[in-house]
């Protein structure tokens, strides 16, 4: 491990968007960045070790030392280049809900790696592909980390040489809404409900709908209802989140393109007219048995950013 000195007081500010993966039929492949952000200020200190000051989501709950996911991501990036991680003071301002299918773990991983990228500038040139590779190594799959890094709509896949991603620009007529419940859902539990194999006709169904969904999101939003149909994962997970399933059925029966957001239990609604967001929110308020928060969001087109602080200054 190389002990390469990074000047005390060197700091960076990182901003990472929430994401929603799968989008119905695009299981483990399609992802969308949302204009809802976690932010991070990281400063090199003289003393060894790490301290994390968490504000907002996770405050008083997530670890504030080396066990913190952001810290583990920073260390993962430093280790990948054989450089010893310095002592760090970290201030995290979190807005992305945890355990709700909005990519909170992916955002934390990307935030940490982007922070490392900024701190290592001048010592290591970490390009976007390196960020994607490091983030996927930690997350296990690229469908959430890709849109968090690049913004917009992303198609992600894995090759023998590593993960790959293609960013597409979403049609300006697409208006996302995320309905967020008070209860959480374990991604590991959601994945455990998936069967090892699926019927041939279901696989064909999802291939057609995934292709149609890309066209709907970038060119023809009026096709979103049909394009978000799925037979690979949502029905298998329905028993673990019955209210999510019930609300999605009610929304789709009313003509809205509603799907499970990521592993759930949040619901993603893709509208092709702004008025639909208000109408769908009213429907959820009528039908829901428990409180749900409605987040009317834009698509984030920029992805994760990192900018330096002047030495010795924490923004």
JSON list of C-alpha atoms in Angstrom, two decimals, residues 29 39 105 113 167 176 256 271 287 291:
[
{"chain": "A", "resi": 29, "resn": "UNK", "atom": "CA", "xyz": [-30.79, -3.61, -16.85]},
{"chain": "A", "resi": 39, "resn": "UNK", "atom": "CA", "xyz": [-24.79, 15.36, -0.72]},
{"chain": "A", "resi": 105, "resn": "UNK", "atom": "CA", "xyz": [-27.10, 2.10, -1.23]},
{"chain": "A", "resi": 113, "resn": "UNK", "atom": "CA", "xyz": [-16.13, 6.60, -5.04]},
{"chain": "A", "resi": 167, "resn": "UNK", "atom": "CA", "xyz": [-26.90, 6.80, -21.32]},
{"chain": "A", "resi": 176, "resn": "UNK", "atom": "CA", "xyz": [-41.92, 10.69, -12.87]},
{"chain": "A", "resi": 256, "resn": "UNK", "atom": "CA", "xyz": [-51.31, 4.92, -15.30]},
{"chain": "A", "resi": 271, "resn": "UNK", "atom": "CA", "xyz": [-46.60, 10.01, -16.67]},
{"chain": "A", "resi": 287, "resn": "UNK", "atom": "CA", "xyz": [-56.86, 3.71, -2.03]},
{"chain": "A", "resi": 291, "resn": "UNK", "atom": "CA", "xyz": [-49.50, 6.81, 4.68]}
]
